[in-house]
Each structure stands twice: as C-alpha cells, then as structure tokens.
Short mmCIF file of C-alpha atoms in Angstrom, two decimals:
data_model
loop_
_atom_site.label_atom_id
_atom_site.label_comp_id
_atom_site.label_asym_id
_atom_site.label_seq_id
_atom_site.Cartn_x
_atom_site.Cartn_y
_atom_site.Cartn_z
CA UNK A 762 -1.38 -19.32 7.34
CA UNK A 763 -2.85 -16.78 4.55
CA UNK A 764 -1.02 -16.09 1.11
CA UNK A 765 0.67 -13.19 0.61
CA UNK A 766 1.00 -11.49 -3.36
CA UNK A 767 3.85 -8.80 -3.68
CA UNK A 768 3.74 -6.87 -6.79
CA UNK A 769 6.58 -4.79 -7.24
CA UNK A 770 10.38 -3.92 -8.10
CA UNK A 771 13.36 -6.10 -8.14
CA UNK A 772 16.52 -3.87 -8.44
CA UNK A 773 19.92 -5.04 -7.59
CA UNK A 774 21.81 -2.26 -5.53
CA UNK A 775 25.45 -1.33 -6.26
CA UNK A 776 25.60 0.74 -2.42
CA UNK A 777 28.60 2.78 -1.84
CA UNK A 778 29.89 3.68 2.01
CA UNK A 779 30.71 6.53 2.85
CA UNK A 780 32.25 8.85 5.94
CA UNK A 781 29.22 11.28 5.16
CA UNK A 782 27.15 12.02 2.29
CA UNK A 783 28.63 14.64 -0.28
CA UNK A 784 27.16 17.66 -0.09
CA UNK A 785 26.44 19.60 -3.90
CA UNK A 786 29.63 19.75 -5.77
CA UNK A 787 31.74 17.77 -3.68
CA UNK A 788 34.04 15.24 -4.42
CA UNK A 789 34.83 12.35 -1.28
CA UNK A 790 36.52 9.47 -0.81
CA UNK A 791 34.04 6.40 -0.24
CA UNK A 792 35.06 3.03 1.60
CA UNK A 793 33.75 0.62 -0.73
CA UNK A 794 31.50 -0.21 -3.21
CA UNK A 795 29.27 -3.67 -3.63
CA UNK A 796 26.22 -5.06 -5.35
CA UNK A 797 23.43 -6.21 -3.36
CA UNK A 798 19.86 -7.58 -4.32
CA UNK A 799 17.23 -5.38 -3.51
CA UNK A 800 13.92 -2.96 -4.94
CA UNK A 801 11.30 -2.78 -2.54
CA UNK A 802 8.90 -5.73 -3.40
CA UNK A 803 11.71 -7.96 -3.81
CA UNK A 804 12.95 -6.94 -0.16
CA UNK A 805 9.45 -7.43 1.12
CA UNK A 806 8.98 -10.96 -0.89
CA UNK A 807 12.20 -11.90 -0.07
CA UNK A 808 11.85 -10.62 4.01
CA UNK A 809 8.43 -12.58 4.43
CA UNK A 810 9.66 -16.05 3.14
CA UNK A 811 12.52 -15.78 5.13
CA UNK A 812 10.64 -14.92 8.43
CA UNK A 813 8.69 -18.56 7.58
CA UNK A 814 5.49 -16.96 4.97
CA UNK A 815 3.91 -18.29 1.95
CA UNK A 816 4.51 -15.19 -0.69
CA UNK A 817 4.43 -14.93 -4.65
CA UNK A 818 6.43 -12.14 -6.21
CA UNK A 819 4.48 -10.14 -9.07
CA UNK A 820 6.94 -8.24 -11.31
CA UNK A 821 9.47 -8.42 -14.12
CA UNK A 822 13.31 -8.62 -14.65
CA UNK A 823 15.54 -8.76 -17.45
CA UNK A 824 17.55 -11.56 -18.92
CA UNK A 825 20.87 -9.78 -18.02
CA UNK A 826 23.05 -10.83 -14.86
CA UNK A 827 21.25 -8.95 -12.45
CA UNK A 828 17.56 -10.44 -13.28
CA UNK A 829 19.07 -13.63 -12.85
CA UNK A 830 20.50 -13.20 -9.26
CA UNK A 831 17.77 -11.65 -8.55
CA UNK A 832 14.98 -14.20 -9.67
CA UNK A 833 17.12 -16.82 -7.77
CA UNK A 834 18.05 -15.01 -4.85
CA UNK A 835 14.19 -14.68 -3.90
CA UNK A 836 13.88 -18.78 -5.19
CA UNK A 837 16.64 -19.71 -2.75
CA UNK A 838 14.51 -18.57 0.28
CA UNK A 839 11.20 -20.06 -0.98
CA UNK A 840 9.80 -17.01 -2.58
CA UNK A 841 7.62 -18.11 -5.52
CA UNK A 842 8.43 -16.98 -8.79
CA UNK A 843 5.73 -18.10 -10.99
CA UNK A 844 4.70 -14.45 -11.47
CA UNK A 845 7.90 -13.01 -12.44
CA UNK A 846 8.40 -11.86 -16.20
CA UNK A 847 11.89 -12.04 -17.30
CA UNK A 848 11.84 -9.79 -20.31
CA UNK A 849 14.01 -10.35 -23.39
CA UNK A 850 16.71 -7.80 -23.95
CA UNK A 851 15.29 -4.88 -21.29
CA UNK A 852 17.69 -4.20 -18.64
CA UNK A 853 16.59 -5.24 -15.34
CA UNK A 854 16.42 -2.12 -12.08
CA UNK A 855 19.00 -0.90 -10.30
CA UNK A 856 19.19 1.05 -7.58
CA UNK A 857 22.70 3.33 -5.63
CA UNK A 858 22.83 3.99 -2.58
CA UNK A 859 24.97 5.66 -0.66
CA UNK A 860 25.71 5.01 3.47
CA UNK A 861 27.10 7.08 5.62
CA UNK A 862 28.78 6.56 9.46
CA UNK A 863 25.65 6.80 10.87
CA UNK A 864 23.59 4.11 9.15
CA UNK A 865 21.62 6.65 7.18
CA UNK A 866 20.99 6.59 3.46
CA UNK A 867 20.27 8.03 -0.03
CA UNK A 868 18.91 6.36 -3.09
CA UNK A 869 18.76 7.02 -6.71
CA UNK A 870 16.56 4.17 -8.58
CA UNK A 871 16.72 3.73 -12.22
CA UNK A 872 13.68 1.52 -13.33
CA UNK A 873 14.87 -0.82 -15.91
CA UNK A 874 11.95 -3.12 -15.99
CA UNK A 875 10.21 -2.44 -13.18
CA UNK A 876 8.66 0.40 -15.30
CA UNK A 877 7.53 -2.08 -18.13
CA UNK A 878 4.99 -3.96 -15.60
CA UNK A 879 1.86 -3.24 -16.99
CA UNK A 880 -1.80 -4.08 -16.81
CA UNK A 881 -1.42 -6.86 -19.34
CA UNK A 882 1.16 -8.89 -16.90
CA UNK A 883 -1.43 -8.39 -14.10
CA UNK A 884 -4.32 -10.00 -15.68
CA UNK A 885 -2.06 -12.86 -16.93
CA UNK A 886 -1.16 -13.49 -13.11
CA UNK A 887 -4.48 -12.77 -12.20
CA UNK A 888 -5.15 -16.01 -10.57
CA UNK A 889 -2.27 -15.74 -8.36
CA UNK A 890 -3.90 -12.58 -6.81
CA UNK A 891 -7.02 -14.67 -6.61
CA UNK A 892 -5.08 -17.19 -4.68
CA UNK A 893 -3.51 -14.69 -1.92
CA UNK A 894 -5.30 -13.40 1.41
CA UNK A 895 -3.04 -9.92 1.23
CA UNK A 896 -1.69 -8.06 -1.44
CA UNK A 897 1.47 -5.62 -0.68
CA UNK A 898 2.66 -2.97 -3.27
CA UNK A 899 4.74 -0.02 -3.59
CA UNK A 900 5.04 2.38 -6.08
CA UNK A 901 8.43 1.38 -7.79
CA UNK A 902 6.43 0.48 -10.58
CA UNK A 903 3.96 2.28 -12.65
CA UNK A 904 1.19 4.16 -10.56
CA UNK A 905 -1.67 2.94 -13.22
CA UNK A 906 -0.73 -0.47 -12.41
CA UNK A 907 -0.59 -0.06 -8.66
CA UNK A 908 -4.41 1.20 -8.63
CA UNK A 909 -5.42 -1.50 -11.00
CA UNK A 910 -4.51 -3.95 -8.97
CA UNK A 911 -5.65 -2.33 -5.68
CA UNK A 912 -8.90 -2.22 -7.42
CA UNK A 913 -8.62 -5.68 -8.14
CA UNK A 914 -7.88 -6.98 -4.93
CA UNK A 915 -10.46 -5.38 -3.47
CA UNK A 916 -13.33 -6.52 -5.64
CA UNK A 917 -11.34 -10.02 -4.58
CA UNK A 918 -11.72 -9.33 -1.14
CA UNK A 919 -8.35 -9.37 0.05
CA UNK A 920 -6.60 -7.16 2.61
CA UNK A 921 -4.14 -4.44 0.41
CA UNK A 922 -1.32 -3.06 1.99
CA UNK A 923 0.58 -0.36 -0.27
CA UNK A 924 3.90 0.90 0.96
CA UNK A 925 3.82 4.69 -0.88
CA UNK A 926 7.39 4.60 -1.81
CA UNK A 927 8.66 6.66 -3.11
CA UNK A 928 5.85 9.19 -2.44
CA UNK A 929 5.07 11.85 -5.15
CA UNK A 930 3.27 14.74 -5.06
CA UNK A 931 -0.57 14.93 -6.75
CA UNK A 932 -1.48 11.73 -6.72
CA UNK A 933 -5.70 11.35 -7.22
CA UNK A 934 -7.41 10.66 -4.25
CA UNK A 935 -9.42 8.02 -5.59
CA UNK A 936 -6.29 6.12 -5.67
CA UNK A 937 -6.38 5.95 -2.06
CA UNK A 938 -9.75 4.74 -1.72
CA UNK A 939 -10.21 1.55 -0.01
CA UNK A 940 -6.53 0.58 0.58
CA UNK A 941 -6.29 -1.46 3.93
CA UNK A 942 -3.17 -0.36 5.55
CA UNK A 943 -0.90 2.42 3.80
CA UNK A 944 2.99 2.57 5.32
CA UNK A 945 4.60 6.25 4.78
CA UNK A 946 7.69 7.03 6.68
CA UNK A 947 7.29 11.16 8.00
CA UNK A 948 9.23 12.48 5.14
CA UNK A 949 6.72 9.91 2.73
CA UNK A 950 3.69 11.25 4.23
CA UNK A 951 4.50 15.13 4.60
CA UNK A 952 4.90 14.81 0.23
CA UNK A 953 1.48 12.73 0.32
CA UNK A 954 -0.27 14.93 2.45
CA UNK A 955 1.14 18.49 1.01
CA UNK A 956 2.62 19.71 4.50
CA UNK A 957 5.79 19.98 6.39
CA UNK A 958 6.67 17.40 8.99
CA UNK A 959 7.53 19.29 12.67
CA UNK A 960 6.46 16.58 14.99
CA UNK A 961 4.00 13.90 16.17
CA UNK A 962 0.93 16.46 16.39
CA UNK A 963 2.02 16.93 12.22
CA UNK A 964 2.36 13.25 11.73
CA UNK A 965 -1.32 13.01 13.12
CA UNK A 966 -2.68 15.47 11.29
CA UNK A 967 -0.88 14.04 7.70
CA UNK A 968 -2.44 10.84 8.42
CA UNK A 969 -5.72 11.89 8.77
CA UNK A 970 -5.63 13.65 5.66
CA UNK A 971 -5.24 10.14 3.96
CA UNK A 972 -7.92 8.64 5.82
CA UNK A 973 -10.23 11.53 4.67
CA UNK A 974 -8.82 10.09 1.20
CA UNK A 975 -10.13 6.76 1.85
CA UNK A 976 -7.02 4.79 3.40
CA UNK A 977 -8.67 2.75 6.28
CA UNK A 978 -5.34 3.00 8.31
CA UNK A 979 -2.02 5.04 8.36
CA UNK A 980 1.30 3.53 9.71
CA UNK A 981 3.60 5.89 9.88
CA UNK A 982 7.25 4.46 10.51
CA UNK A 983 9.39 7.13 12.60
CA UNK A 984 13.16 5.30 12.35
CA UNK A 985 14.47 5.04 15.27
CA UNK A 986 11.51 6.84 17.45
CA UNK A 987 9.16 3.65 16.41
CA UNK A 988 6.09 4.14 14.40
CA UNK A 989 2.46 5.47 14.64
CA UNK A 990 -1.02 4.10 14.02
CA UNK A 991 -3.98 6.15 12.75
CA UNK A 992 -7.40 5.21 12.07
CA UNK A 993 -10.57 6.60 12.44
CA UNK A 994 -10.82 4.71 16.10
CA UNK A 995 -7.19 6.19 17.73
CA UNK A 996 -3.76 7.16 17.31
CA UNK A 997 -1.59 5.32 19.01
CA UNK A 998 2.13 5.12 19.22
CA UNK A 999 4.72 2.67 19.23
CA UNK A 1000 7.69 3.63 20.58
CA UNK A 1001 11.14 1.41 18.23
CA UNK A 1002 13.59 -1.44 19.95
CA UNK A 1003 16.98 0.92 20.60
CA UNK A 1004 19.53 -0.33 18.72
CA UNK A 1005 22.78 1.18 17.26
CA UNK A 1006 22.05 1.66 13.66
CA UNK A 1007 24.79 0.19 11.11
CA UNK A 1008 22.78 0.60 7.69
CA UNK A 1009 18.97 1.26 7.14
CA UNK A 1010 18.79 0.01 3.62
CA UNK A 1011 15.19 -1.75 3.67
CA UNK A 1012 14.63 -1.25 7.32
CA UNK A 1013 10.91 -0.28 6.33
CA UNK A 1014 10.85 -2.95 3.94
CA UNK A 1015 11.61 -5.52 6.25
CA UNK A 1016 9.13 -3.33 8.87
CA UNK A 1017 6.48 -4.23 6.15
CA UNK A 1018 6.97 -7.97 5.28
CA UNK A 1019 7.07 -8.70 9.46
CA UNK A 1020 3.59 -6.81 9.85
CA UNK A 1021 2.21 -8.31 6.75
CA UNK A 1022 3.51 -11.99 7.70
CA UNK A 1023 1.90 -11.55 11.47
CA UNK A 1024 -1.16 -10.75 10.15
CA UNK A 1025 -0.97 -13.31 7.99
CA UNK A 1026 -0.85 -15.82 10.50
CA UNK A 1027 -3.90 -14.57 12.40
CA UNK A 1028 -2.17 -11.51 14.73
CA UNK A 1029 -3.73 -8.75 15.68
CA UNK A 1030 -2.53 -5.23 14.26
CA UNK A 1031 -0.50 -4.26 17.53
CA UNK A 1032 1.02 -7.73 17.32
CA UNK A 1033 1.70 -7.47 14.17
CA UNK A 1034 3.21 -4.12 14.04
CA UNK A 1035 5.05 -5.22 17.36
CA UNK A 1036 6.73 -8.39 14.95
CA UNK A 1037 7.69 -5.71 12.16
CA UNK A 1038 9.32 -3.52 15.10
CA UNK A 1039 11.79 -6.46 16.13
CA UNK A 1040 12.54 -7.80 12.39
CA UNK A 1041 13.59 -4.37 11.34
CA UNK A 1042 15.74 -3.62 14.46
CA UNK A 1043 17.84 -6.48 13.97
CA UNK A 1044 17.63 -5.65 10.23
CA UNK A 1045 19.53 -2.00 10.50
CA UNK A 1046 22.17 -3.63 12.69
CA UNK A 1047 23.09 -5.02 9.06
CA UNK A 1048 24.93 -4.29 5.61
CA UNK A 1049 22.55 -3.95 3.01
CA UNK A 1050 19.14 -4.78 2.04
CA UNK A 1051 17.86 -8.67 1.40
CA UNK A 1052 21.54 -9.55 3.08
CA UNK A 1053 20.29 -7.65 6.27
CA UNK A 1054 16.78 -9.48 6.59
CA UNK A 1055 16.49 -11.91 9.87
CA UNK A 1056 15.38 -15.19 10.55
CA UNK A 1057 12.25 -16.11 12.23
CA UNK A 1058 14.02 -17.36 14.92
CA UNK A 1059 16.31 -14.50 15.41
CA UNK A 1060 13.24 -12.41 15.65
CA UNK A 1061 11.33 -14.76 18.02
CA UNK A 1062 14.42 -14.95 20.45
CA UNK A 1063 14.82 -10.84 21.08
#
C-alpha cells in the first residue's frame, strides 16, 4: 500500500440543526447545537486511516481545547501526527454549520491556524512529502502554500490530488498546472471555471476549461446524482448509491479519502471512484463530519 500526505485544515465544528435554513433577517428556532471535529484535511486524514490507509496529516493547531481533540482525535484512528504544528497561543479553526431537515448544509469557516501554515512548516516536513506516493490538499489554508507544495510534489513525483474547496474566483492558471486529479462539486467548479451551472452538458464544458488549465483530470461530485469524470480521453458518468440523506457534512471529504485510499492500494480510477461512491453514501446517512466516516468493512459489505 502507497503513503498518503494530507496538508490541510483541522477545524472543530460547533453544527447547529435546524427545520430549514434562515433566510436574511430571520430569526428560527434550531434543535440543537454540538461540537464536532472536522476542516477538510482533517476529515480526509482522518476518513483514510479509518477505511485501513497509511496517511500523515500536514497542518497546524493551537494549544487551546480544540487543537487538542483534534490532534488526538486523528491519533486515535492511526492518523500520523508527526507533521502537525501546535502553535503557542493562536487559536486553533473552527468551522458552523448549520443542517437542515433535508441533510443539506451551510458553512462559515473561521481560520484560526489553518491560515498561519506557511512555506516555512512545509519545508520543515519536507521529508514526509518525500516519503508519501499521493499528496491531497484543499484550499482551507493559504493558496501560496497549496501551489508550493503542488509544485513540490510534483518535482517528487508523486500523484497530487487537490480538493478546490472552497473555490474562489481568479485564481492563476498556472496554479492548476500539473495537478493529478482536481475534485470540485458543480457549484465549486461553475466559481472555478467563471460560468453558471445548468446541467451535465455545463458540468462538461467547466471541466474542460480546467484541463485547458493544466489539471490532468476533473471529478466533479454531483450529491446525490453521483459524480463525473473528465479527461482529455472521455467523460464519463457515475451515477451515486440512493440513499436517504440525514447530514452531508464531509460527504465529499469522505468521497475524497475513499478514492485516494483505492488508488492507493493499486485500483484503477473507476474502482477507485466506485470505493469513494459507497464510503460517502453511508457517510451522509450520518451526524456530522469525522463522527459520520465508515469503516472499511462497512464499506466492503454494501
């Protein structure tokens, strides 16, 4: 089995539930109100040990409560923590969100120390990149570190996965350049690609944009539809497992870390994106977002 490197955000999540989101100016009456572990590398780290893979987490906390459930929540599944800062005095991320009846979501992120990852912290955990087969970021933390170590893993040699979330608008092209596998939801890649998304013809269209940008493959997850695979080669589409939705807090997360992990173990990219389909169907049937994740033998039983 390959290593995997995640370099990323640790948040913890205070999610509220909700009958329905509130719409502008409106007061409602939630159901309750909990802290969860979560940011979007951590879920990824944290999904991929769990489903059985060898990951390091790449990132920083702080020394207050939350960094501290965090750093051992990912520990007490076998993520390794060797490149995690925890930073002296800075207040670690946090992320609310808000779920309604339907399973659907909205997030604001405040990012503590996720923004303080810098270049610096990279090449002092360089060798841990040099030790990893696949690379998997996001953009939780600074953009300037994202490309610096895309451009570092590549010189490495090792397959880079980014997970543009959450997508902004003007981003250089040359960031793009050479990335492996990039994994925009349609609302993700209609900001990327500067266009509105009206259906799967749209979807195809915003993908190739990003290929024309460099990206060597678009995976576009579609909820509950399933998801859709671009390259220069096909598009091809993968219709989702139908399941009744409960909460889709790091659905796509957990989408990521299965397709990663398979691919890790030698799988090719259908079979791997057919393993990230299953984890994150039994993952929205769940509260939360690392409390949600499955086992590997949940996912190898449906």
């Amino acid at each position: 089995m390959q290593k995997i490197a995640v370099v990323g955000s640790l948040n913890m999540d205070c999610v509220i539930e909700t009958p329905a989101m509130p719409k502008a100016g409106e007061t409602i009456a939630g159901r309750s109100v909990a802290q969860v572990p979560g940011g979007k590398g951590a879920n990824q780290a944290y999904a991929i040990a769990k489903l059985g893979g060898d990951v390091q987490m790449i990132g920083a906390v702080g020394t207050d409560s939350c960094g501290i459930i965090l750093k051992k929540n990912l520990e007490c599944v076998g993520v390794r923590t060797e490149g995690l800062a925890v930073l002296e005095g800075e207040s670690t991320g946090q992320a609310f969100i808000t779920v309604d009846d339907q399973g659907e979501n909205s997030i604001i992120i405040i990012a503590g120390t996720n923004g303080l990852v810098s270049k610096e912290m990279i090449e002092e955990n360089r060798h841990l990149i040099e030790e990893s087969d696949i690379v998997i970021m996001q953009l939780e933390i600074p953009l300037e570190v994202v490309e610096y170590v895309k451009e570092l893993a590549i010189e490495l040699g090792k397959l880079v996965i980014v997970d543009p979330a959450p997508a902004v608008e003007g981003i250089p092209d040359h960031f793009w350049k050479g990335i492996d596998f990039i994994k925009p939801n349609e609302t993700e890649l209609a900001i990327l690609a500067g266009q509105e998304k009206n259906g799967l013809e749209d979807l195809k269209e915003g993908a190739e944009q990003m290929l024309n940008k460099g990206v060597k493959n678009v995976l576009v997850s579609m909820g509950g539809e399933g998801c859709l695979l671009v390259n220069k080669k096909e598009a091809r589409f993968f219709p989702a497992h139908k399941v009744k939705p409960v909460d889709t807090t790091a659905a796509g997360d957990c989408f990521t870390a299965g397709f990663a992990l398979a691919l890790s173990q030698g799988k090719t990219c259908e079979e791997a994106i057919a393993f990230g389909q299953k984890a994150s169907a039994i993952a929205v049937t769940r509260k939360g977002a690392q409390t949600s994740i499955p086992t590997i033998e949940e996912v190898e039983s449906c």
